[in-house]
Every structure is written in C-alpha cells, then in structure tokens.
Amino acid sequence: MRKRTKTIILLVAVGQMLIILGLLALPTIVQAIPGRYRVWLQENQPALSDITEGVIDRVAPVAEALPAAQQPAADAVDIASLVAAQPVGTTGDAASDELIAVPQAATATPAIAEPTAAPTLAADTPTPAATNTPAPTPTPMPLPERVVLEGMSVVKQSFNNCGPANLTQVLNWYGSTITQEDVASYLKPNPEDRNVSPWQISDYVNEQVSGYKAITRSGGDLEMIKRFLAAGFPVVIEKGYELPDSGWWGHYLTLYGYDDELEELYSQDSYLGPFDGSGRTDAYRDFLPFWQQFNNTFYIVYRPEQEETVAALMGADMFDDLKMWQKVAAIAEEETTERPNDVFSWFNLGTALTRMGSLTGEAQYYQGGAQAFDKARELGLPPRMLWYQFEPYLAYLRTDRYQDIVDLADATLETQGGRNVEETFWYKGHALAYLGDISGAITAYQTSLSVNANFYPAQWSLDSLQGTGG
C-alpha cells in the first residue's frame, strides 16, 4: 500500500476518532455554557439560540422529575397525630434556615451542631434615605376595599436575579439609592448562582443595610398581605412560576396593592414586567396556588422602630417560630387530605415538620418530614425544586438517610443550573462526611464556596473538618 494511501486512511481514522470523542464530550460542553450567555442568545440571536437549545435538549435533557426514594422511611410515624400534638420545649433555632455545621474533623464520623447565632458580617452598602416610610399605626379595621402604595417602580432583573431585584425595588421605594448590582454583589457574587433564599435576604438587610430590618415568614395568607399593604408595607413573596417552554421555576414578586371588589393583587414583576411602571395584575384565584408552592413564604422590610407594628400585623403566633410552623403543618396536612396528589402540599408538610424538628430537637418531626418528602418524591417533584428549598436534605440527614441526600444532590447536579446552587454541595458534603468520605466532603464544601463565597455555613463546615475552627 502506498504511503500516501496509508496517510489518508490514518487521517480518516483520526478524524473519526475526534468526532466520536467530540460527541461523547458534547453533553459536558453544552452544559458548561453559562446560563447568562444562553439568555443573551435568546434575547439577541433567537435563531442561533433555537439551534443551541435544540442541541442541548438532545444531548443533555433535563429530567422531568427528581428521583423517588428507593427505600421508604423506616419506623414510620402517624403524621396526622404528630401534627395534632403539641410540641414540648424548644432547643434549636430555625430562624435563619437550617444553618448546620459539621464540627468534628477528619477521622471519625462527624457530629452536627446548629449554631446559636449567625456571625457578624462586614460589608458596606449605601445608606438608604428615609422617604415613603410607613407610619407605625394600628391595623385598620375593617381593611380598606382597595389599597395601592404609590411610587413602587419596577427593576428589570439581570440574569436569574429576581432576589436582588425585588429587594432593590422595595428599598428604592423607601428612598434608598441602592442598586440591583449593589445587592447582588453580596447576595450573588457569582452571577450564575441560581438561588437566593429568603433567610439570606433577611440576613443581608439586617446585617448589611443600615437603617432597615427584615423578617421572613411562612404560612401567610391573603388577609395578612392586605393588612401589611393597608399599613403601608410592601410585601415580597416567593412563588412558583410556570413557563411554557422551560417548565417550573421559583420566583420573587413585590406586592404593592389590592382591590377586593375586583379580587386583584398588584405587583411589580422583575422578570415579566411590564417595565413601564404600570405594574402587573393577578386575580386572587390565580395568585394563591403559585404562592402555596412555596409554603406561602414572604418577607417584610421595615425600620427598627416599626418592629412592634410588624409583630402586631402578623399576630403573636406568626411571630413565634414554633407556633408558625405548627400552623403551616396543620394547613399542609389538611391539604394532603383534600388533595392527596398535590406534590406541593406534601412538600410543604415535610418542610414544616422538619423545621419543627429543628426547633424542638424531637426526632419524630424529622421522621414525619422524611415521610412527607418521600411521598412528594413519589408523586414527582419538579426537577428544579431543590434549587430553592432544601429541607429534604435536612430531614434525611437527621434520619441517617445519607444516600438519599447524595441521590437528590446528584440529580440536581446533572444540570448546568443545578451546579450553581451552593446548598446542594453543602448538604452533599454533610452526607459524604457521615458516609466516611471526608476528602469528598471537604471538596463539596469548597465547591459550595466557589459558587457563593459569602455562603458562610459552608465555611463553618469546611473549617470544622479541616480543624481550623468550630
């Protein structure tokens, strides 16, 4: 065979090999395209975006649901009886979410301790001016039929930035000159980070924004929203969000008015707009189901001298963590009876029971939470659910189901977006530590911090395993 022919054959073989290797690597390559660039393509080059997204859908499709539990919870408890019972004592503090640190280092299976307080944070943000500050007046009784807070403008969010954008809307309404970029520089130093939790927003306001405080609560209702609006406080809620082309997401929305006669709520939507300042209108009946998907969670920004007013508007039970989660659990348990196939009701029930476990230290609540999450997984949780809410990890951690944590984390990490959620790596690190993989746990904590360098729980956990802190 002539040398030239051999060379051609060799080049063809090498070319085929390169094509095969390229095809094998394609899923990893396309998933690595930063989300903000994909959004830029959608907005600026629709034709090219369609081609890109078509390739991604073929080689790296998003799962339709998170995996169901392979081994249902042992030692099952009666959830209805558990919800009806009155918890005794409070040993934990769930006010800042499940801030768990692993305090032991390397050789032994680590224990888990919950910090009693968050550390003091240090960073400067613009000092807001005092305009549009709601007066600390008693709640009107009866409530006005219609309330609209004037001057609530809209902030168009940058990529996946609804958390910082909505907080900016509220602070700007109060008179602050703070920008979306100012807020995001702390809450989302990595622009690809897919989630800012409500407790992180409250922490940021309380520790970073001079002259303001914030509180996050779950288990709100329409009447509570109207009480706050009537008293002059905007309300930011966390909600589900269904987009026809990409499925279910989480989102924040700033409410600034209502009309009982028309049964409408008025809001500013940092993603959908409209961006002319005219606001969005949602019927009560359309709004409530999507709010329920996040356990009717909301936060309020206020001035320190208004704390008593905020507490009065919420009511004593809502201002008490344990009573609040008891209420949430009762509502969710009733919903699971009325709508046994409602995946969000089961998830909400699991969340409430798990948070009650954090507050009381009673194992039965974690067990009940794990059972509720198992049911939600059986029904089919949206694939992005654990981008935003993380209590299943905590329930499984407290019931020694470490492999369930790894399975859920790995399913979330299969997508480019899921790899930009710091809590996923943090909880996987806990599970790996308990499974004896200390090196893997340290890597997971480090990756969590690479997603969000300001996610201090991961730093606590990393320090505890490396023996540099407690």
PDB file of C-alpha atoms in Angstrom, residues 80-210:
ATOM      1  CA  ALA A  80     -51.813  13.345  61.425  1.00  0.00           C
ATOM      2  CA  SER A  81     -51.290  12.588  65.120  1.00  0.00           C
ATOM      3  CA  LEU A  82     -47.897  14.274  65.036  1.00  0.00           C
ATOM      4  CA  VAL A  83     -49.376  17.465  63.587  1.00  0.00           C
ATOM      5  CA  ALA A  84     -52.189  17.461  66.141  1.00  0.00           C
ATOM      6  CA  ALA A  85     -49.831  17.015  69.107  1.00  0.00           C
ATOM      7  CA  GLN A  86     -48.335  19.962  70.985  1.00  0.00           C
ATOM      8  CA  PRO A  87     -44.523  20.069  70.878  1.00  0.00           C
ATOM      9  CA  VAL A  88     -42.754  20.431  74.196  1.00  0.00           C
ATOM     10  CA  GLY A  89     -39.762  22.736  74.548  1.00  0.00           C
ATOM     11  CA  THR A  90     -37.521  24.476  72.060  1.00  0.00           C
ATOM     12  CA  THR A  91     -33.865  23.525  71.788  1.00  0.00           C
ATOM     13  CA  GLY A  92     -32.996  24.810  68.326  1.00  0.00           C
ATOM     14  CA  ASP A  93     -33.396  27.934  66.235  1.00  0.00           C
ATOM     15  CA  ALA A  94     -34.725  27.744  62.695  1.00  0.00           C
ATOM     16  CA  ALA A  95     -34.948  31.476  62.161  1.00  0.00           C
ATOM     17  CA  SER A  96     -32.024  31.530  59.729  1.00  0.00           C
ATOM     18  CA  ASP A  97     -32.867  28.304  57.940  1.00  0.00           C
ATOM     19  CA  GLU A  98     -31.008  25.073  58.648  1.00  0.00           C
ATOM     20  CA  LEU A  99     -27.549  26.522  59.315  1.00  0.00           C
ATOM     21  CA  ILE A 100     -25.733  23.332  60.203  1.00  0.00           C
ATOM     22  CA  ALA A 101     -22.007  23.000  60.729  1.00  0.00           C
ATOM     23  CA  VAL A 102     -20.103  19.737  60.966  1.00  0.00           C
ATOM     24  CA  PRO A 103     -17.804  20.350  63.934  1.00  0.00           C
ATOM     25  CA  GLN A 104     -15.553  17.306  64.023  1.00  0.00           C
ATOM     26  CA  ALA A 105     -12.562  16.693  61.825  1.00  0.00           C
ATOM     27  CA  ALA A 106     -11.314  14.049  59.718  1.00  0.00           C
ATOM     28  CA  THR A 107     -11.065  10.653  61.229  1.00  0.00           C
ATOM     29  CA  ALA A 108     -14.369   9.970  62.975  1.00  0.00           C
ATOM     30  CA  THR A 109     -17.884  10.257  61.645  1.00  0.00           C
ATOM     31  CA  PRO A 110     -18.679  13.907  62.304  1.00  0.00           C
ATOM     32  CA  ALA A 111     -21.447  15.109  64.563  1.00  0.00           C
ATOM     33  CA  ILE A 112     -23.653  18.011  63.538  1.00  0.00           C
ATOM     34  CA  ALA A 113     -24.307  21.127  65.549  1.00  0.00           C
ATOM     35  CA  GLU A 114     -26.565  24.056  64.823  1.00  0.00           C
ATOM     36  CA  PRO A 115     -25.078  27.484  65.591  1.00  0.00           C
ATOM     37  CA  THR A 116     -27.000  29.604  68.034  1.00  0.00           C
ATOM     38  CA  ALA A 117     -26.407  32.825  66.140  1.00  0.00           C
ATOM     39  CA  ALA A 118     -25.147  33.996  62.795  1.00  0.00           C
ATOM     40  CA  PRO A 119     -21.747  35.711  62.741  1.00  0.00           C
ATOM     41  CA  THR A 120     -21.429  39.431  62.306  1.00  0.00           C
ATOM     42  CA  LEU A 121     -20.970  40.229  58.635  1.00  0.00           C
ATOM     43  CA  ALA A 122     -18.928  43.130  57.359  1.00  0.00           C
ATOM     44  CA  ALA A 123     -19.539  44.936  54.095  1.00  0.00           C
ATOM     45  CA  ASP A 124     -20.708  48.379  53.188  1.00  0.00           C
ATOM     46  CA  THR A 125     -23.851  49.203  51.261  1.00  0.00           C
ATOM     47  CA  PRO A 126     -25.372  52.579  50.520  1.00  0.00           C
ATOM     48  CA  THR A 127     -27.274  54.089  53.428  1.00  0.00           C
ATOM     49  CA  PRO A 128     -30.929  54.484  52.428  1.00  0.00           C
ATOM     50  CA  ALA A 129     -32.748  57.743  52.875  1.00  0.00           C
ATOM     51  CA  ALA A 130     -35.944  57.954  54.902  1.00  0.00           C
ATOM     52  CA  THR A 131     -38.763  58.578  52.468  1.00  0.00           C
ATOM     53  CA  ASN A 132     -42.015  56.671  51.990  1.00  0.00           C
ATOM     54  CA  THR A 133     -41.512  55.172  55.465  1.00  0.00           C
ATOM     55  CA  PRO A 134     -44.817  53.619  56.599  1.00  0.00           C
ATOM     56  CA  ALA A 135     -46.173  55.095  59.811  1.00  0.00           C
ATOM     57  CA  PRO A 136     -46.486  52.730  62.802  1.00  0.00           C
ATOM     58  CA  THR A 137     -50.254  52.981  63.004  1.00  0.00           C
ATOM     59  CA  PRO A 138     -52.644  50.249  64.149  1.00  0.00           C
ATOM     60  CA  THR A 139     -54.063  47.895  61.536  1.00  0.00           C
ATOM     61  CA  PRO A 140     -57.212  49.437  60.026  1.00  0.00           C
ATOM     62  CA  MET A 141     -60.375  47.539  60.980  1.00  0.00           C
ATOM     63  CA  PRO A 142     -62.049  46.773  58.718  1.00  0.00           C
ATOM     64  CA  LEU A 143     -59.468  46.777  55.960  1.00  0.00           C
ATOM     65  CA  PRO A 144     -59.977  49.199  53.085  1.00  0.00           C
ATOM     66  CA  GLU A 145     -61.569  47.711  49.992  1.00  0.00           C
ATOM     67  CA  ARG A 146     -58.690  48.980  47.854  1.00  0.00           C
ATOM     68  CA  VAL A 147     -55.059  49.911  48.666  1.00  0.00           C
ATOM     69  CA  VAL A 148     -52.305  50.921  46.260  1.00  0.00           C
ATOM     70  CA  LEU A 149     -48.895  52.049  47.547  1.00  0.00           C
ATOM     71  CA  GLU A 150     -47.840  54.870  45.275  1.00  0.00           C
ATOM     72  CA  GLY A 151     -44.352  55.144  43.829  1.00  0.00           C
ATOM     73  CA  MET A 152     -43.451  51.449  43.548  1.00  0.00           C
ATOM     74  CA  SER A 153     -41.252  51.264  40.468  1.00  0.00           C
ATOM     75  CA  VAL A 154     -40.015  48.149  38.699  1.00  0.00           C
ATOM     76  CA  VAL A 155     -36.396  46.971  38.450  1.00  0.00           C
ATOM     77  CA  LYS A 156     -35.698  44.765  35.452  1.00  0.00           C
ATOM     78  CA  GLN A 157     -33.628  41.896  36.729  1.00  0.00           C
ATOM     79  CA  SER A 158     -30.374  40.785  35.206  1.00  0.00           C
ATOM     80  CA  PHE A 159     -29.829  37.060  34.647  1.00  0.00           C
ATOM     81  CA  ASN A 160     -31.566  34.941  37.296  1.00  0.00           C
ATOM     82  CA  ASN A 161     -31.507  37.903  39.662  1.00  0.00           C
ATOM     83  CA  CYS A 162     -35.077  38.173  40.946  1.00  0.00           C
ATOM     84  CA  GLY A 163     -33.950  38.029  44.601  1.00  0.00           C
ATOM     85  CA  PRO A 164     -31.701  41.112  44.473  1.00  0.00           C
ATOM     86  CA  ALA A 165     -34.018  42.898  42.007  1.00  0.00           C
ATOM     87  CA  ASN A 166     -37.110  42.601  44.213  1.00  0.00           C
ATOM     88  CA  LEU A 167     -35.267  43.704  47.332  1.00  0.00           C
ATOM     89  CA  THR A 168     -33.952  46.672  45.355  1.00  0.00           C
ATOM     90  CA  GLN A 169     -37.499  47.596  44.329  1.00  0.00           C
ATOM     91  CA  VAL A 170     -38.571  47.728  47.969  1.00  0.00           C
ATOM     92  CA  LEU A 171     -35.516  49.612  49.233  1.00  0.00           C
ATOM     93  CA  ASN A 172     -35.831  52.106  46.363  1.00  0.00           C
ATOM     94  CA  TRP A 173     -39.480  52.640  47.312  1.00  0.00           C
ATOM     95  CA  TYR A 174     -38.355  53.532  50.829  1.00  0.00           C
ATOM     96  CA  GLY A 175     -35.948  56.071  49.342  1.00  0.00           C
ATOM     97  CA  SER A 176     -32.665  54.169  49.148  1.00  0.00           C
ATOM     98  CA  THR A 177     -30.431  54.732  46.150  1.00  0.00           C
ATOM     99  CA  ILE A 178     -29.141  51.161  46.366  1.00  0.00           C
ATOM    100  CA  THR A 179     -28.950  49.331  43.040  1.00  0.00           C
ATOM    101  CA  GLN A 180     -29.585  45.779  41.929  1.00  0.00           C
ATOM    102  CA  GLU A 181     -25.838  45.448  41.371  1.00  0.00           C
ATOM    103  CA  ASP A 182     -25.109  46.590  44.954  1.00  0.00           C
ATOM    104  CA  VAL A 183     -27.424  43.949  46.383  1.00  0.00           C
ATOM    105  CA  ALA A 184     -26.272  41.183  44.049  1.00  0.00           C
ATOM    106  CA  SER A 185     -22.600  41.863  44.784  1.00  0.00           C
ATOM    107  CA  TYR A 186     -23.164  40.367  48.243  1.00  0.00           C
ATOM    108  CA  LEU A 187     -26.120  38.025  47.787  1.00  0.00           C
ATOM    109  CA  LYS A 188     -24.946  36.660  44.417  1.00  0.00           C
ATOM    110  CA  PRO A 189     -21.235  37.340  43.902  1.00  0.00           C
ATOM    111  CA  ASN A 190     -21.376  34.573  41.280  1.00  0.00           C
ATOM    112  CA  PRO A 191     -23.872  35.722  38.606  1.00  0.00           C
ATOM    113  CA  GLU A 192     -24.583  32.075  37.730  1.00  0.00           C
ATOM    114  CA  ASP A 193     -25.841  31.335  41.280  1.00  0.00           C
ATOM    115  CA  ARG A 194     -29.390  30.094  40.813  1.00  0.00           C
ATOM    116  CA  ASN A 195     -30.928  30.897  44.183  1.00  0.00           C
ATOM    117  CA  VAL A 196     -31.049  33.450  46.954  1.00  0.00           C
ATOM    118  CA  SER A 197     -33.111  32.119  49.857  1.00  0.00           C
ATOM    119  CA  PRO A 198     -35.469  34.387  51.815  1.00  0.00           C
ATOM    120  CA  TRP A 199     -33.422  33.956  55.004  1.00  0.00           C
ATOM    121  CA  GLN A 200     -30.336  35.154  53.114  1.00  0.00           C
ATOM    122  CA  ILE A 201     -32.210  38.282  52.039  1.00  0.00           C
ATOM    123  CA  SER A 202     -33.342  38.965  55.608  1.00  0.00           C
ATOM    124  CA  ASP A 203     -29.809  38.400  56.900  1.00  0.00           C
ATOM    125  CA  TYR A 204     -28.449  40.793  54.310  1.00  0.00           C
ATOM    126  CA  VAL A 205     -30.884  43.554  55.250  1.00  0.00           C
ATOM    127  CA  ASN A 206     -30.397  43.050  58.993  1.00  0.00           C
ATOM    128  CA  GLU A 207     -26.603  42.910  58.825  1.00  0.00           C
ATOM    129  CA  GLN A 208     -25.679  44.990  55.796  1.00  0.00           C
ATOM    130  CA  VAL A 209     -28.275  47.695  55.107  1.00  0.00           C
ATOM    131  CA  SER A 210     -28.100  50.489  57.644  1.00  0.00           C
TER     132      SER A 210
END
